[in-house]
Amino acid sequence: MSILLKDIAQATGFSINTVSRAMRSDPKLSEETTALIQKTAQELGYIPNSVAASMRSNRSNMVGIISADSANPFFSEVVRGVEEAATKADYHILLASTEESVKKEAELVKMFLCRKVDGIISMPVFDNSASHLELYRTLRIPFIFPGRRLEGLVSHSILHSDRDGQRKVIEHLLSKGHRKILYIAGPKKVSNTIDRLAGVAEAYANQALELDPDYIVEASGHIEDGYYLTNLALNRGLGFTAVACFNDMLAMGVLKSLGENNLKVPTDIEVFGYDNLYMSQFMQPSLSTVDVPKYRLGYVAMETLLSHIQDPSLEYSTLDFPTRLVFRETTR
């Protein structure tokens, strides 16, 4: 059975009101009284009623985290940053994933509102429909988008220079003499895909080179997509000499396909990933990639959200972290 305040009152001889004040560490009570009551509560196994406490303070000390793809370790690294910042601030997180479904995203926002969270950290689908944008515009609690954006709400985003990062990858490969570069893009319902494709186009334009659309293929972003699409491109006879990927997960599939087709990396074909997942340094061969500050992205997102929770009048402003190229064994 749950231990109630009246049980603590009976065990200590104090009134329920005094017990309640002691559990809130009321400074008007003596330190001895507070210590005795709190020690007794702990011994009895008392669990505070967080719902009642949140009603009194108008704060739940909880935030809702809407992740995007439970199969991609990128998001777990972002959430780790969120959680550590939350813990330091005595906040708890409620975590769920949309699996890139805008319908599920809307359901999760409403569910978190019912749970009375103080704010939401969301990695939104790039839907941009009127109903989707209205979902966030009508929120009466703060919200932050780590790593993604929505049209008209970019001030709520903490980004990581997607266009610039992907441009630098393609420019590097072009500078090495590659002209037939297979680019495996992410899904179009993700803002990062749109921005990285813009980076690809910019790299070719800066070199006054024509971008052949046959060398751009779309994927959902998973390992098996990289494997399948590389096999497909080889079977079509595209004759590419380098592969640039939307993320490291795709690059893993690419490497498996190339190995099975007796193509050596990087001697025959160079491969570049994106995100710099922890595991990418341990792959065989280790993966050249673009480093995205994933942990910092989550940590700063939580810090920023807390600032808006504490001061609802605070103006939102876009942050954009720089990225850097990481050269390993899949490039020469």
Short mmCIF file of C-alpha atoms in Angstrom, two decimals:
data_model
loop_
_atom_site.label_atom_id
_atom_site.label_comp_id
_atom_site.label_asym_id
_atom_site.label_seq_id
_atom_site.Cartn_x
_atom_site.Cartn_y
_atom_site.Cartn_z
CA MET A 1 0.00 0.00 0.00
CA SER A 2 1.13 3.59 -0.62
CA ILE A 3 2.40 5.52 2.37
CA LEU A 4 0.38 8.68 2.98
CA LEU A 5 1.16 11.87 4.90
CA LYS A 6 -1.20 10.73 7.64
CA ASP A 7 0.93 7.60 8.12
CA ILE A 8 4.03 9.73 8.62
CA ALA A 9 2.07 11.99 11.00
CA GLN A 10 0.99 8.98 13.04
CA ALA A 11 4.55 7.63 13.19
CA THR A 12 6.10 10.94 14.25
CA GLY A 13 3.32 12.45 16.38
CA PHE A 14 3.15 15.62 14.28
CA SER A 15 0.08 16.95 12.49
CA ILE A 16 -0.48 16.24 8.80
CA ASN A 17 0.03 19.96 8.10
CA THR A 18 3.42 19.94 9.83
CA VAL A 19 4.43 16.78 7.96
CA SER A 20 3.42 18.38 4.66
CA ARG A 21 5.50 21.49 5.42
CA ALA A 22 8.49 19.36 6.42
CA MET A 23 8.32 17.40 3.17
CA ARG A 24 8.52 20.74 1.33
CA SER A 25 11.47 21.77 3.56
CA ASP A 26 9.55 24.77 4.91
CA PRO A 27 12.24 27.07 6.44
CA LYS A 28 9.81 28.12 9.19
CA LEU A 29 10.10 24.65 10.72
CA SER A 30 13.10 23.76 12.87
CA GLU A 31 15.86 21.76 11.22
CA GLU A 32 15.39 19.00 13.81
CA THR A 33 11.68 18.63 13.05
CA THR A 34 12.23 18.62 9.29
CA ALA A 35 15.06 16.08 9.55
CA LEU A 36 13.03 13.74 11.78
CA ILE A 37 9.97 13.81 9.56
CA GLN A 38 11.93 13.36 6.33
CA LYS A 39 13.95 10.50 7.82
CA THR A 40 10.76 8.77 8.97
CA ALA A 41 9.18 9.27 5.54
CA GLN A 42 12.21 7.65 3.90
CA GLU A 43 12.14 4.70 6.30
CA LEU A 44 8.44 4.13 5.64
CA GLY A 45 9.03 4.23 1.86
CA TYR A 46 7.02 7.40 1.19
CA ILE A 47 6.85 8.44 -2.48
CA PRO A 48 5.92 12.12 -3.04
CA ASN A 49 2.88 12.86 -5.16
CA SER A 50 4.49 14.69 -8.07
CA VAL A 51 1.12 15.51 -9.63
CA ALA A 52 -0.06 17.29 -6.50
CA ALA A 53 3.27 19.08 -6.21
CA SER A 54 3.09 20.28 -9.81
CA MET A 55 -0.41 21.62 -9.24
CA ARG A 56 0.86 23.67 -6.29
CA SER A 57 3.91 25.03 -8.13
CA ASN A 58 2.41 25.12 -11.65
CA ARG A 59 5.53 23.18 -12.74
CA SER A 60 5.85 19.46 -13.37
CA ASN A 61 9.65 19.50 -13.73
CA MET A 62 9.17 17.23 -16.73
CA VAL A 63 9.87 17.81 -20.43
CA GLY A 64 8.65 15.78 -23.37
CA ILE A 65 11.27 14.56 -25.86
CA ILE A 66 10.01 13.66 -29.33
CA SER A 67 12.76 11.75 -31.11
CA ALA A 68 12.58 10.81 -34.78
CA ASP A 69 13.94 7.33 -35.49
CA SER A 70 14.59 4.74 -32.78
CA ALA A 71 16.77 2.70 -35.19
CA ASN A 72 19.32 5.50 -35.64
CA PRO A 73 21.89 5.90 -32.81
CA PHE A 74 22.32 9.56 -33.80
CA PHE A 75 19.21 10.40 -31.82
CA SER A 76 20.24 8.45 -28.74
CA GLU A 77 23.42 10.55 -28.57
CA VAL A 78 21.34 13.75 -28.79
CA VAL A 79 18.96 12.48 -26.09
CA ARG A 80 21.93 11.67 -23.83
CA GLY A 81 22.86 15.35 -23.92
CA VAL A 82 19.27 16.35 -23.18
CA GLU A 83 19.04 13.96 -20.26
CA GLU A 84 22.29 15.05 -18.62
CA ALA A 85 21.30 18.72 -18.79
CA ALA A 86 17.85 17.83 -17.45
CA THR A 87 19.30 15.86 -14.54
CA LYS A 88 21.52 18.79 -13.51
CA ALA A 89 18.42 20.98 -13.42
CA ASP A 90 16.38 18.42 -11.42
CA TYR A 91 14.16 17.74 -14.42
CA HIS A 92 12.85 14.43 -15.71
CA ILE A 93 12.24 13.53 -19.35
CA LEU A 94 9.46 11.62 -21.08
CA LEU A 95 10.79 10.09 -24.30
CA ALA A 96 8.95 8.84 -27.38
CA SER A 97 9.72 8.49 -31.10
CA THR A 98 7.70 9.41 -34.18
CA GLU A 99 9.48 6.98 -36.56
CA GLU A 100 9.20 9.95 -38.98
CA SER A 101 5.37 9.93 -38.90
CA VAL A 102 3.77 13.37 -38.77
CA LYS A 103 0.54 11.79 -37.47
CA LYS A 104 2.37 10.20 -34.55
CA GLU A 105 4.22 13.44 -33.92
CA ALA A 106 0.93 15.29 -33.47
CA GLU A 107 -0.33 12.57 -31.15
CA LEU A 108 2.81 12.77 -29.02
CA VAL A 109 2.59 16.55 -28.68
CA LYS A 110 -0.98 16.21 -27.43
CA MET A 111 -0.04 13.35 -25.12
CA PHE A 112 2.77 15.37 -23.55
CA LEU A 113 0.41 18.31 -23.04
CA CYS A 114 -1.95 15.97 -21.15
CA ARG A 115 1.03 14.96 -18.98
CA LYS A 116 1.50 18.65 -18.12
CA VAL A 117 5.12 18.85 -19.27
CA ASP A 118 6.82 22.22 -18.85
CA GLY A 119 8.26 22.18 -22.37
CA ILE A 120 8.88 20.04 -25.46
CA ILE A 121 12.07 19.16 -27.34
CA SER A 122 11.03 17.84 -30.74
CA MET A 123 12.81 16.56 -33.85
CA PRO A 124 9.96 17.31 -36.25
CA VAL A 125 9.04 15.78 -39.58
CA PHE A 126 9.54 18.32 -42.39
CA ASP A 127 5.83 18.45 -43.18
CA ASN A 128 5.18 22.19 -43.11
CA SER A 129 1.44 21.76 -43.71
CA ALA A 130 -0.80 24.39 -42.14
CA SER A 131 -2.04 21.91 -39.53
CA HIS A 132 1.48 20.77 -38.65
CA LEU A 133 2.79 24.31 -38.20
CA GLU A 134 -0.30 25.28 -36.23
CA LEU A 135 0.37 22.37 -33.86
CA TYR A 136 3.48 24.19 -32.63
CA ARG A 137 2.38 27.79 -33.11
CA THR A 138 -0.51 27.28 -30.72
CA LEU A 139 1.59 25.68 -27.98
CA ARG A 140 1.49 27.58 -24.71
CA ILE A 141 4.67 25.96 -23.44
CA PRO A 142 8.22 26.44 -24.77
CA PHE A 143 9.56 24.15 -27.50
CA ILE A 144 12.93 23.62 -29.18
CA PHE A 145 13.89 21.74 -32.38
CA PRO A 146 17.40 20.25 -32.04
CA GLY A 147 19.01 19.51 -35.41
CA ARG A 148 15.90 20.19 -37.50
CA ARG A 149 13.72 23.06 -38.65
CA LEU A 150 10.24 23.95 -39.80
CA GLU A 151 9.32 26.82 -42.12
CA GLY A 152 8.45 29.96 -40.17
CA LEU A 153 9.62 28.47 -36.86
CA VAL A 154 13.38 28.34 -37.49
CA SER A 155 14.02 30.58 -34.46
CA HIS A 156 13.13 27.54 -32.34
CA SER A 157 15.88 25.47 -34.00
CA ILE A 158 19.40 24.54 -32.94
CA LEU A 159 21.00 23.48 -36.22
CA HIS A 160 24.37 22.10 -37.31
CA SER A 161 25.27 23.67 -40.66
CA ASP A 162 23.88 20.86 -42.84
CA ARG A 163 24.24 22.74 -46.12
CA ASP A 164 27.79 23.81 -45.36
CA GLY A 165 28.84 20.37 -44.11
CA GLN A 166 27.58 18.52 -47.17
CA ARG A 167 29.02 21.12 -49.53
CA LYS A 168 32.47 20.62 -47.99
CA VAL A 169 32.23 16.84 -48.53
CA ILE A 170 31.39 17.16 -52.23
CA GLU A 171 33.94 19.93 -52.75
CA HIS A 172 36.63 17.70 -51.24
CA LEU A 173 35.72 14.79 -53.50
CA LEU A 174 35.60 17.05 -56.56
CA SER A 175 39.02 18.46 -55.66
CA LYS A 176 40.36 14.88 -55.70
CA GLY A 177 39.25 14.53 -59.31
CA HIS A 178 35.98 12.65 -58.80
CA ARG A 179 33.29 13.55 -61.31
CA LYS A 180 30.93 10.60 -60.92
CA ILE A 181 29.87 10.82 -57.27
CA LEU A 182 26.90 8.75 -56.11
CA TYR A 183 25.00 10.73 -53.49
CA ILE A 184 22.58 8.75 -51.30
CA ALA A 185 20.16 11.30 -49.87
CA GLY A 186 17.86 10.96 -46.89
CA PRO A 187 14.05 11.08 -46.93
CA LYS A 188 12.51 14.34 -48.17
CA LYS A 189 10.32 14.58 -45.05
CA VAL A 190 13.45 15.50 -43.07
CA SER A 191 14.76 19.08 -43.19
CA ASN A 192 18.37 17.88 -43.07
CA THR A 193 17.84 16.12 -46.41
CA ILE A 194 16.68 19.33 -48.06
CA ASP A 195 19.58 21.34 -46.67
CA ARG A 196 22.24 18.72 -47.51
CA LEU A 197 20.94 18.38 -51.07
CA ALA A 198 21.30 22.15 -51.35
CA GLY A 199 24.91 21.74 -50.22
CA VAL A 200 25.54 19.14 -52.92
CA ALA A 201 24.12 21.44 -55.61
CA GLU A 202 26.15 24.38 -54.29
CA ALA A 203 29.40 22.40 -54.45
CA TYR A 204 28.87 21.57 -58.13
CA ALA A 205 27.78 25.13 -58.93
CA ASN A 206 30.89 26.56 -57.26
CA GLN A 207 33.01 24.43 -59.63
CA ALA A 208 30.83 25.33 -62.63
CA LEU A 209 30.00 21.63 -63.00
CA GLU A 210 26.69 20.09 -63.97
CA LEU A 211 24.99 17.88 -61.38
CA ASP A 212 23.64 14.70 -62.98
CA PRO A 213 20.34 13.76 -61.23
CA ASP A 214 20.96 10.09 -62.07
CA TYR A 215 23.66 10.09 -59.42
CA ILE A 216 21.29 11.19 -56.64
CA VAL A 217 19.12 8.53 -55.03
CA GLU A 218 16.74 8.83 -52.07
CA ALA A 219 16.79 6.54 -49.03
CA SER A 220 15.06 6.29 -45.67
CA GLY A 221 18.43 6.54 -43.98
CA HIS A 222 18.92 2.96 -42.76
CA ILE A 223 21.80 0.51 -43.33
CA GLU A 224 19.84 -1.75 -45.64
CA ASP A 225 19.05 1.24 -47.91
CA GLY A 226 22.73 1.96 -48.43
CA TYR A 227 23.34 -1.69 -49.24
CA TYR A 228 20.40 -2.02 -51.65
CA LEU A 229 20.92 1.30 -53.45
CA THR A 230 24.63 0.70 -53.98
CA ASN A 231 23.90 -2.71 -55.46
CA LEU A 232 21.25 -1.13 -57.67
CA ALA A 233 23.63 1.60 -58.88
CA LEU A 234 26.33 -0.97 -59.68
CA ASN A 235 23.84 -3.11 -61.58
CA ARG A 236 22.79 -0.04 -63.57
CA GLY A 237 26.41 0.52 -64.56
CA LEU A 238 26.70 4.08 -63.23
CA GLY A 239 30.44 3.73 -62.88
CA PHE A 240 30.81 6.01 -59.87
CA THR A 241 34.18 6.52 -58.19
CA ALA A 242 32.96 7.91 -54.87
CA VAL A 243 29.88 7.67 -52.66
CA ALA A 244 28.69 10.42 -50.31
CA CYS A 245 25.94 9.47 -47.87
CA PHE A 246 23.28 11.37 -45.96
CA ASN A 247 24.38 9.58 -42.78
CA ASP A 248 26.80 6.99 -41.41
CA MET A 249 24.11 4.31 -41.30
CA LEU A 250 23.77 4.42 -45.09
CA ALA A 251 27.55 4.34 -45.45
CA MET A 252 27.70 1.07 -43.51
CA GLY A 253 25.40 -0.52 -46.07
CA VAL A 254 27.45 0.97 -48.88
CA LEU A 255 30.65 -0.61 -47.54
CA LYS A 256 29.01 -4.03 -47.31
CA SER A 257 27.79 -3.81 -50.91
CA LEU A 258 31.16 -2.66 -52.24
CA GLY A 259 32.96 -5.44 -50.39
CA GLU A 260 30.64 -8.11 -51.77
CA ASN A 261 31.23 -6.74 -55.27
CA ASN A 262 35.02 -6.97 -54.86
CA LEU A 263 35.52 -3.22 -54.93
CA LYS A 264 38.24 -1.94 -52.63
CA VAL A 265 37.72 1.11 -50.42
CA PRO A 266 39.26 3.62 -50.85
CA THR A 267 41.44 2.36 -53.75
CA ASP A 268 38.54 1.75 -56.16
CA ILE A 269 35.82 3.84 -54.54
CA GLU A 270 35.97 6.45 -51.77
CA VAL A 271 33.12 6.65 -49.24
CA PHE A 272 32.00 9.53 -47.03
CA GLY A 273 29.37 9.33 -44.29
CA TYR A 274 27.72 12.04 -42.21
CA ASP A 275 27.09 12.43 -38.43
CA ASN A 276 30.26 10.79 -37.04
CA LEU A 277 28.44 8.16 -35.00
CA TYR A 278 30.54 6.65 -32.22
CA MET A 279 30.69 3.32 -34.06
CA SER A 280 32.00 4.84 -37.32
CA GLN A 281 35.59 4.92 -36.02
CA PHE A 282 35.48 1.16 -35.35
CA MET A 283 34.18 0.08 -38.77
CA GLN A 284 36.41 -1.82 -41.18
CA PRO A 285 37.64 0.32 -42.81
CA SER A 286 36.99 3.20 -40.42
CA LEU A 287 34.61 5.73 -41.93
CA SER A 288 35.42 9.24 -43.14
CA THR A 289 32.48 11.40 -42.12
CA VAL A 290 31.18 14.80 -41.01
CA ASP A 291 31.27 15.40 -37.29
CA VAL A 292 28.01 16.69 -35.84
CA PRO A 293 28.13 17.76 -32.16
CA LYS A 294 25.29 15.42 -31.15
CA TYR A 295 25.71 15.46 -27.37
CA ARG A 296 26.17 19.23 -27.32
CA LEU A 297 23.12 19.61 -29.56
CA GLY A 298 20.94 17.87 -26.97
CA TYR A 299 22.57 19.53 -23.97
CA VAL A 300 22.16 23.05 -25.36
CA ALA A 301 18.60 22.27 -26.48
CA MET A 302 17.69 21.42 -22.88
CA GLU A 303 19.52 24.45 -21.49
CA THR A 304 17.74 26.68 -24.00
CA LEU A 305 14.36 25.15 -23.20
CA LEU A 306 14.93 25.70 -19.46
CA SER A 307 15.72 29.36 -20.12
CA HIS A 308 12.37 29.77 -21.86
CA ILE A 309 10.55 27.85 -19.11
CA GLN A 310 12.02 30.19 -16.51
CA ASP A 311 11.36 33.30 -18.61
CA PRO A 312 8.42 32.85 -21.02
CA SER A 313 9.03 36.34 -22.45
CA LEU A 314 12.51 35.42 -23.66
CA GLU A 315 12.87 35.75 -27.44
CA TYR A 316 13.81 32.69 -29.49
CA SER A 317 16.85 32.83 -31.75
CA THR A 318 18.37 30.27 -34.13
CA LEU A 319 21.65 28.62 -33.19
CA ASP A 320 23.77 26.96 -35.87
CA PHE A 321 26.74 24.84 -34.77
CA PRO A 322 29.67 24.37 -37.17
CA THR A 323 30.62 20.93 -38.47
CA ARG A 324 33.99 19.52 -39.53
CA LEU A 325 35.21 16.82 -41.88
CA VAL A 326 36.75 13.73 -40.23
CA PHE A 327 39.11 11.80 -42.52
CA ARG A 328 39.61 8.10 -41.84
CA GLU A 329 40.29 5.00 -43.92
CA THR A 330 37.45 5.17 -46.49
CA THR A 331 39.06 8.15 -48.25
CA ARG A 332 42.56 8.62 -49.65
#
